[in-house]
CSV table of C-alpha atoms in Angstrom, one decimal:
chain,number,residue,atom,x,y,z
A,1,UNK,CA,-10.5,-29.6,-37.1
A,2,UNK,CA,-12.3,-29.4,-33.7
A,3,UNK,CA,-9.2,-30.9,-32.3
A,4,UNK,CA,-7.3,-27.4,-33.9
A,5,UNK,CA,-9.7,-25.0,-32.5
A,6,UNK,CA,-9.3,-26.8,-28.7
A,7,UNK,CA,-5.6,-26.5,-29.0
A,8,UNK,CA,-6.3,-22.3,-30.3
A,9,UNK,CA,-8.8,-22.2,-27.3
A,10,UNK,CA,-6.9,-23.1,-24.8
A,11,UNK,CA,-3.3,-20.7,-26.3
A,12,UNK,CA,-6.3,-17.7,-25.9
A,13,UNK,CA,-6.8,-19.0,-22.3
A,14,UNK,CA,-3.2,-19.1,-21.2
A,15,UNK,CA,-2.6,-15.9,-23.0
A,16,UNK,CA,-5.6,-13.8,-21.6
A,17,UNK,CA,-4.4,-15.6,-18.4
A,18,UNK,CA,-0.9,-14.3,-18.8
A,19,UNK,CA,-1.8,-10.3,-19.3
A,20,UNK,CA,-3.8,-11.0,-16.5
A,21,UNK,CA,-1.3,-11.1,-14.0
A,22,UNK,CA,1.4,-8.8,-12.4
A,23,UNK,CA,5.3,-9.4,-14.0
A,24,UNK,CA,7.5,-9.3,-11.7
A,25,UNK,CA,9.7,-6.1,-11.6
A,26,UNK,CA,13.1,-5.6,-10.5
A,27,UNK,CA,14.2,-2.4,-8.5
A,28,UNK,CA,17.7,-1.0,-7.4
A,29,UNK,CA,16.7,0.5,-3.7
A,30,UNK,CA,19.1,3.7,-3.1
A,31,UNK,CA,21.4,4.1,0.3
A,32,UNK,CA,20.1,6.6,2.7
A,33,UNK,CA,22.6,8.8,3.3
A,34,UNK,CA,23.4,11.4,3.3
A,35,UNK,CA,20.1,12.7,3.9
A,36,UNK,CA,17.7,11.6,6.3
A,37,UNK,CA,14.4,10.0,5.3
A,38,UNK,CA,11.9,12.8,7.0
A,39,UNK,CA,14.0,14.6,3.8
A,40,UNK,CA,11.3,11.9,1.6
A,41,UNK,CA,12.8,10.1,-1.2
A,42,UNK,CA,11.3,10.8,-4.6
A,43,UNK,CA,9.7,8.0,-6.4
A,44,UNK,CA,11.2,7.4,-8.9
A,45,UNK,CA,9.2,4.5,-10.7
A,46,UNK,CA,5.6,4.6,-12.1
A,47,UNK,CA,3.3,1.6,-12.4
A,48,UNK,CA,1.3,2.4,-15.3
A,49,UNK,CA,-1.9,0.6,-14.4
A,50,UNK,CA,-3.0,2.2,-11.4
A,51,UNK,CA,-0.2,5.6,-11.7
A,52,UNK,CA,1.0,4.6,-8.5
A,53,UNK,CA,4.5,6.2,-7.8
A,54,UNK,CA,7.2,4.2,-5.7
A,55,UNK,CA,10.6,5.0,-4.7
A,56,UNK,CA,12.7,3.0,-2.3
A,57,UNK,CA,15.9,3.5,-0.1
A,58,UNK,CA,17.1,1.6,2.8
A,59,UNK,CA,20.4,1.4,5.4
A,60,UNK,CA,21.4,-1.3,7.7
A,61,UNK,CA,18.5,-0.8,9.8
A,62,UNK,CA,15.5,-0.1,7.6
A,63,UNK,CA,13.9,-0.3,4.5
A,64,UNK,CA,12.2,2.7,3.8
A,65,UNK,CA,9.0,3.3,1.4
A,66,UNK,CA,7.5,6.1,-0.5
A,67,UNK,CA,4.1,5.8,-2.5
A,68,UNK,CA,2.3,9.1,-4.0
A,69,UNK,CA,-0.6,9.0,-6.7
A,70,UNK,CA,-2.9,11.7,-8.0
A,71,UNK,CA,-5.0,9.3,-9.7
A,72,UNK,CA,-8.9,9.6,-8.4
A,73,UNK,CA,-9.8,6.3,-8.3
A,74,UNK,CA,-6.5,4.7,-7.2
A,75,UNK,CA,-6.5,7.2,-4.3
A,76,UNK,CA,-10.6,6.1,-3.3
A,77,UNK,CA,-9.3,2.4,-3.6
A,78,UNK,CA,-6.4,2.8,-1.0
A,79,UNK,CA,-8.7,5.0,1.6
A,80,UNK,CA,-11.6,2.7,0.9
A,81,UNK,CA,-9.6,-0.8,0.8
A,82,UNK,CA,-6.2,-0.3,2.2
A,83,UNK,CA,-3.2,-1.5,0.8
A,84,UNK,CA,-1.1,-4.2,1.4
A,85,UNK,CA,2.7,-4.0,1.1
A,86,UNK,CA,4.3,-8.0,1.5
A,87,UNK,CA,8.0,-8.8,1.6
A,88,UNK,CA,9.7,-11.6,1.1
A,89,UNK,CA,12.9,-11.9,2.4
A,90,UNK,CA,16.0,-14.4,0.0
A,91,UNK,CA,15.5,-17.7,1.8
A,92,UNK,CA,12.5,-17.0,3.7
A,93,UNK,CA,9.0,-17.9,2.9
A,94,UNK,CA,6.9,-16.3,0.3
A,95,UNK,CA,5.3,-12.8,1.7
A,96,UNK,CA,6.0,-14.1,5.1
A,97,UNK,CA,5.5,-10.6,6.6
A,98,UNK,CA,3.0,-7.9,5.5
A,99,UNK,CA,1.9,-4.7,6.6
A,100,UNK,CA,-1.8,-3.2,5.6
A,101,UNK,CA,-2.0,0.5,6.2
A,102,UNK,CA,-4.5,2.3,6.7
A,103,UNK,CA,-6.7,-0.1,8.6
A,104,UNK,CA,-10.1,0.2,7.1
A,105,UNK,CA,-13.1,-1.5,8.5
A,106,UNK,CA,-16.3,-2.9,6.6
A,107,UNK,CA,-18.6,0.1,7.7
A,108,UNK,CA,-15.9,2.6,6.5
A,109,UNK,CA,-16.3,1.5,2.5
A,110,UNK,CA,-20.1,1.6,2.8
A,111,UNK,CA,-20.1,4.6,4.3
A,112,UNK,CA,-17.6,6.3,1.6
A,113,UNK,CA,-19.3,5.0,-1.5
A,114,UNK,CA,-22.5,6.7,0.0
A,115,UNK,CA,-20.8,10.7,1.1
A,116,UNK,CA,-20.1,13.0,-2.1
A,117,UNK,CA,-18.6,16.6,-0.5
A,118,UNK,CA,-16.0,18.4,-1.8
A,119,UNK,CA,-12.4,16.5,-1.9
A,120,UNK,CA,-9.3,17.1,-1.2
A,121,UNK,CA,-10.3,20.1,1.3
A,122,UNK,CA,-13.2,18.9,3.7
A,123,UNK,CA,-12.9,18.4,6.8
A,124,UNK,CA,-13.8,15.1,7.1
A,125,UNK,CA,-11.2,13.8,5.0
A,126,UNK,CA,-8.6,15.2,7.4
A,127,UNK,CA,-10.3,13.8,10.4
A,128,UNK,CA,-10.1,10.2,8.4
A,129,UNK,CA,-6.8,10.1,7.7
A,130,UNK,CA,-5.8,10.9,11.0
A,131,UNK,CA,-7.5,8.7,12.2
A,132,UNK,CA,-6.2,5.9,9.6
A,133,UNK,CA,-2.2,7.2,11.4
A,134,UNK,CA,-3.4,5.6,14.6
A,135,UNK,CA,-3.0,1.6,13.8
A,136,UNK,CA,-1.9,-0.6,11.0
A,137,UNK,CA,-1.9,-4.3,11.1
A,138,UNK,CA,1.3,-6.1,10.8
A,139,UNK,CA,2.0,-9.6,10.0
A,140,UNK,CA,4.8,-11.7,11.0
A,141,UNK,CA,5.9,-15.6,11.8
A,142,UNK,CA,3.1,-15.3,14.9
A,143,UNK,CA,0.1,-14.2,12.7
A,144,UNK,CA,-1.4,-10.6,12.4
A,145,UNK,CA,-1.7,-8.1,14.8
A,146,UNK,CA,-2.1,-4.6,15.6
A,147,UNK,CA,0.2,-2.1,15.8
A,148,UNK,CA,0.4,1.1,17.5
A,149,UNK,CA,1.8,4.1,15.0
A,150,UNK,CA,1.0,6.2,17.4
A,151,UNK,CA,3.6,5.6,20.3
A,152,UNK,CA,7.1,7.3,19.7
A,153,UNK,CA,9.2,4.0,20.7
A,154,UNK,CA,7.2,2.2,17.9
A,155,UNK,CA,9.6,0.4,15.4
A,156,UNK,CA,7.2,0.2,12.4
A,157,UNK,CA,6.3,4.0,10.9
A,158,UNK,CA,3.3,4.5,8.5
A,159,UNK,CA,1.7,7.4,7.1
A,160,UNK,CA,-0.8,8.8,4.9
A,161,UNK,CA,-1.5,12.5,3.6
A,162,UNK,CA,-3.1,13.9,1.0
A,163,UNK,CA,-1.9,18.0,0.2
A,164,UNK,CA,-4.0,20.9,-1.4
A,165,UNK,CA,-3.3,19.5,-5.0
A,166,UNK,CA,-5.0,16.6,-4.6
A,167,UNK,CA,-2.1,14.6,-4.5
A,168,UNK,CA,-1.6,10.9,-2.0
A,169,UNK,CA,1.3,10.1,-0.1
A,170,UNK,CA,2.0,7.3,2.3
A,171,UNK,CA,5.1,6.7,3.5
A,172,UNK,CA,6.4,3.5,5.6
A,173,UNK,CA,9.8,2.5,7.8
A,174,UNK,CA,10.4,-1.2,8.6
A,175,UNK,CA,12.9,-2.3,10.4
A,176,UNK,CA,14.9,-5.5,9.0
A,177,UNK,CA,15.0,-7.1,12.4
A,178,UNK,CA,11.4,-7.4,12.3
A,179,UNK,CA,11.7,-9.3,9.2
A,180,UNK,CA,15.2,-11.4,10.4
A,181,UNK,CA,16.9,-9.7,7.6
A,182,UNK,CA,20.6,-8.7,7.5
A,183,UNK,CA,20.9,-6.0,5.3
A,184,UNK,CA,24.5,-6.3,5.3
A,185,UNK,CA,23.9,-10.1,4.0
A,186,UNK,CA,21.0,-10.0,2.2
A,187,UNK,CA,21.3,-8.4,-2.0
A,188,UNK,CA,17.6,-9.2,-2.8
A,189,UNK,CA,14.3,-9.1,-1.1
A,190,UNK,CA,10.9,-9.7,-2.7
A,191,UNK,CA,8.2,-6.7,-2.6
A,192,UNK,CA,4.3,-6.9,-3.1
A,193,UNK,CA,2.1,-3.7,-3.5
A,194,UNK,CA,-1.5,-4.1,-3.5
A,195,UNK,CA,-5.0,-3.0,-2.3
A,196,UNK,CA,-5.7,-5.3,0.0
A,197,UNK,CA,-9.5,-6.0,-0.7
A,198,UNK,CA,-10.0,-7.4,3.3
A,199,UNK,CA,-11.6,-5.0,5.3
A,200,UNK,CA,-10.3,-5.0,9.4
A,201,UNK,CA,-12.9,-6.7,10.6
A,202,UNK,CA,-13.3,-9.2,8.1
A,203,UNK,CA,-9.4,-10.1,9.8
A,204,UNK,CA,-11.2,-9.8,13.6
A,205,UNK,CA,-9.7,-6.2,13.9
A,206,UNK,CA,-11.2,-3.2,14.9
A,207,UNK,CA,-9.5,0.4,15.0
A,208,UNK,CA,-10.9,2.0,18.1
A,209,UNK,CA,-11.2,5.0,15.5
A,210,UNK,CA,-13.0,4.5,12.4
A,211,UNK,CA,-15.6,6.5,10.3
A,212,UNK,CA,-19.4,5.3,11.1
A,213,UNK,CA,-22.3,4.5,9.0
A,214,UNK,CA,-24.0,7.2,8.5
A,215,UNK,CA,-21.5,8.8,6.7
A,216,UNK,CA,-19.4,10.6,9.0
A,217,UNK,CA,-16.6,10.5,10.9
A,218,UNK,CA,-17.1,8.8,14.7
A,219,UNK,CA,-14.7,10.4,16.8
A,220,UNK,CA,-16.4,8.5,20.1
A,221,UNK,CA,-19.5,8.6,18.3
A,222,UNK,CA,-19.7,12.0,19.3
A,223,UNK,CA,-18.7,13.7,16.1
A,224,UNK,CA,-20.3,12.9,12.5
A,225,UNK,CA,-18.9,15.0,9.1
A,226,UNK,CA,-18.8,14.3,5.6
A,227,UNK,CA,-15.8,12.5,4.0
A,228,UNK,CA,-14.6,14.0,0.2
A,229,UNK,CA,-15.1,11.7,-2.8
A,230,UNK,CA,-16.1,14.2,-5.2
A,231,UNK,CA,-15.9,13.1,-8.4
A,232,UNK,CA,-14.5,9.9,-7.7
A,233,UNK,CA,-17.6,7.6,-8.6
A,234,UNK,CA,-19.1,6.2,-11.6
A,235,UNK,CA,-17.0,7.6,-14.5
A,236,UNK,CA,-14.5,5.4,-13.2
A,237,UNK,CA,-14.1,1.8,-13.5
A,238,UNK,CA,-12.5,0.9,-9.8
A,239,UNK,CA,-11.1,-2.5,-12.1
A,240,UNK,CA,-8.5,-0.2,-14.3
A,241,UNK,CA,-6.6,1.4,-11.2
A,242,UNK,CA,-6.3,-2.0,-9.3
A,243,UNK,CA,-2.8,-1.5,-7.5
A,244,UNK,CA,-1.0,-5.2,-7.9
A,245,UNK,CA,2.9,-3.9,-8.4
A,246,UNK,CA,5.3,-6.7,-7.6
A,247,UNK,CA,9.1,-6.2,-7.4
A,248,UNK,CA,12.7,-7.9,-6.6
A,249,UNK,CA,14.5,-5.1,-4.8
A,250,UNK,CA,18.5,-5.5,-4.6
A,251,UNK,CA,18.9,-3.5,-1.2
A,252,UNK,CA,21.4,-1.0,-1.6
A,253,UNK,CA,24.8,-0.9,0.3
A,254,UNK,CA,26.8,1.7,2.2
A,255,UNK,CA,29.5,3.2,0.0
C-alpha cells in the first residue's frame, strides 16, 4: 500500500511539475512587405497567462517584433523587471543570443514599488520610459553588452511606449546577421519571451540614466518626480502575470 501511494506521489509531482512549465508554441512569422514596419504589425497571438500580445514578421534582413498588453501587473513587471526576448537559431546553441529591454537597475524596482501617482499620464512615467529608449543589453557569442538605441547607425531597434489608454507597446528589430542567420536558409528559429527577473546591475551594467531612490526620476541627479503605479499593487498577485511565452517561429519567405 505505501509502495501505491509513492508511485501516486510522485505522478502528482511530475504532473504539478508539468503545468508548471511553458509548452512550447509554434508561430507562422508574416513577410514584410508590402508595408514597412514603422506601419506596426498587429499582434496577432495572445498568451493567456500574462495577456501579453505578440505578432511577428520578418524579411531577409530582420526579424521584427511587436509586444502590447493592457494588463496592470504584466505592464509593472516589464517596467519594473525588464524582459528578456532569446532566440535560438536551427543548428545553433540554445538561446545563444538575447536581448533585455528596458534596462532596469536594482534601485529602479525599489524605488517603483514605493511611488503611487497617477498612471498612465504623469510625468514621470514619460521621463522613465525615455530614459529606458537609451540602452538595452544584448547578448551574443562574446558575452553581454550594452547597446546604444540611441545612435541612428545602430543595427538593433528597441522601444517602449505606453498611450493615453493605458495600453504597453514595445517594439524590437534584429538583424539576422547579428545572429549568423540566413533568412533565405533558415525555416525555423526558436523564440523566448520572458521577464527577465536580473536587474542591470546585478549583470555589472549601469544605464547612465536610470530612476533614483528616492522615488523620482534622476536626470543627472538634478531632476526628481514621481513615477505612475496607481493601482498596480496589492490586489494583484505579480505570480499570475509572469510573462514565460516560448515559441518555434517558421520565418516567412518572399512571395
Amino acid at each position: 500500500m505505501k509502495t501505491i501511494r509513492n508511485s501516486w506521489s510522485l505522478l502528482l509531482l511530475l504532473a504539478l511539475g508539468g503545468c508548471s512549465s511553458s509548452k512550447t508554441m509554434p508561430y507562422a512569422s508574416k513577410w514584410n512587405a508590402p508595408f514597412s514596419y514603422v506601419d506596426e504589425i498587429k499582434p496577432d497571438q495572445q498568451d493567456q497567462r500574462s495577456r501579453l500580445r505578440y505578432g511577428i514578421i520578418n524579411d531577409d534582413q530582420y526579424v521584427y517584433i511587436t509586444l502590447k498588453t493592457k494588463d496592470p501587473n504584466t505592464i509593472q513587471n516589464i517596467l519594473s523587471s525588464g524582459l528578456k526576448i532569446a532566440f535560438s537559431p536551427a543548428g545553433q546553441k540554445k538561446e545563444a543570443y538575447a536581448l533585455t529591454f528596458p534596462v532596469v537597475m536594482k534601485e529602479d524596482r525599489k524605488a517603483l514599488r514605493r511611488v503611487e501617482t497617477d498612471m498612465p499620464n504623469s510625468l514621470g512615467l514619460g521621463l522613465l520610459l525615455d530614459s529606458y529608449n537609451k540602452e538595452a543589453v544584448w547578448k551574443d557569442r562574446d558575452g553581454q553588452h550594452l547597446i546604444d538605441l540611441v545612435r541612428p547607425d545602430g543595427s538593433i531597434k528597441s522601444h517602449i511606449a505606453m498611450d493615453r489608454d493605458g495600453e504597453l507597446t514595445e517594439q524590437i528589430a534584429i538583424p539576422f546577421a547579428l545572429m549568423n542567420v540566413n533568412a533565405r536558409e533558415t525555416e525555423m528559429m526558436g523564440m523566448s519571451i520572458k521577464v527577465d527577473g536580473q536587474s542591470s546591475s546585478n549583470s555589472g551594467f549601469s544605464p547612465r540614466i536610470g530612476i533614483g531612490l528616492g522615488g523620482g526620476i534622476g536626470m543627472g541627479g538634478g531632476m526628481g518626480v514621481g513615477i505612475g503605479t496607481g493601482g498596480y499593487n496589492s490586489r494583484y498577485n505579480g505570480n499570475d502575470r509572469n510573462v514565460d511565452i516560448r515559441l518555434e517561429v517558421q520565418l516567412a519567405r518572399a512571395n
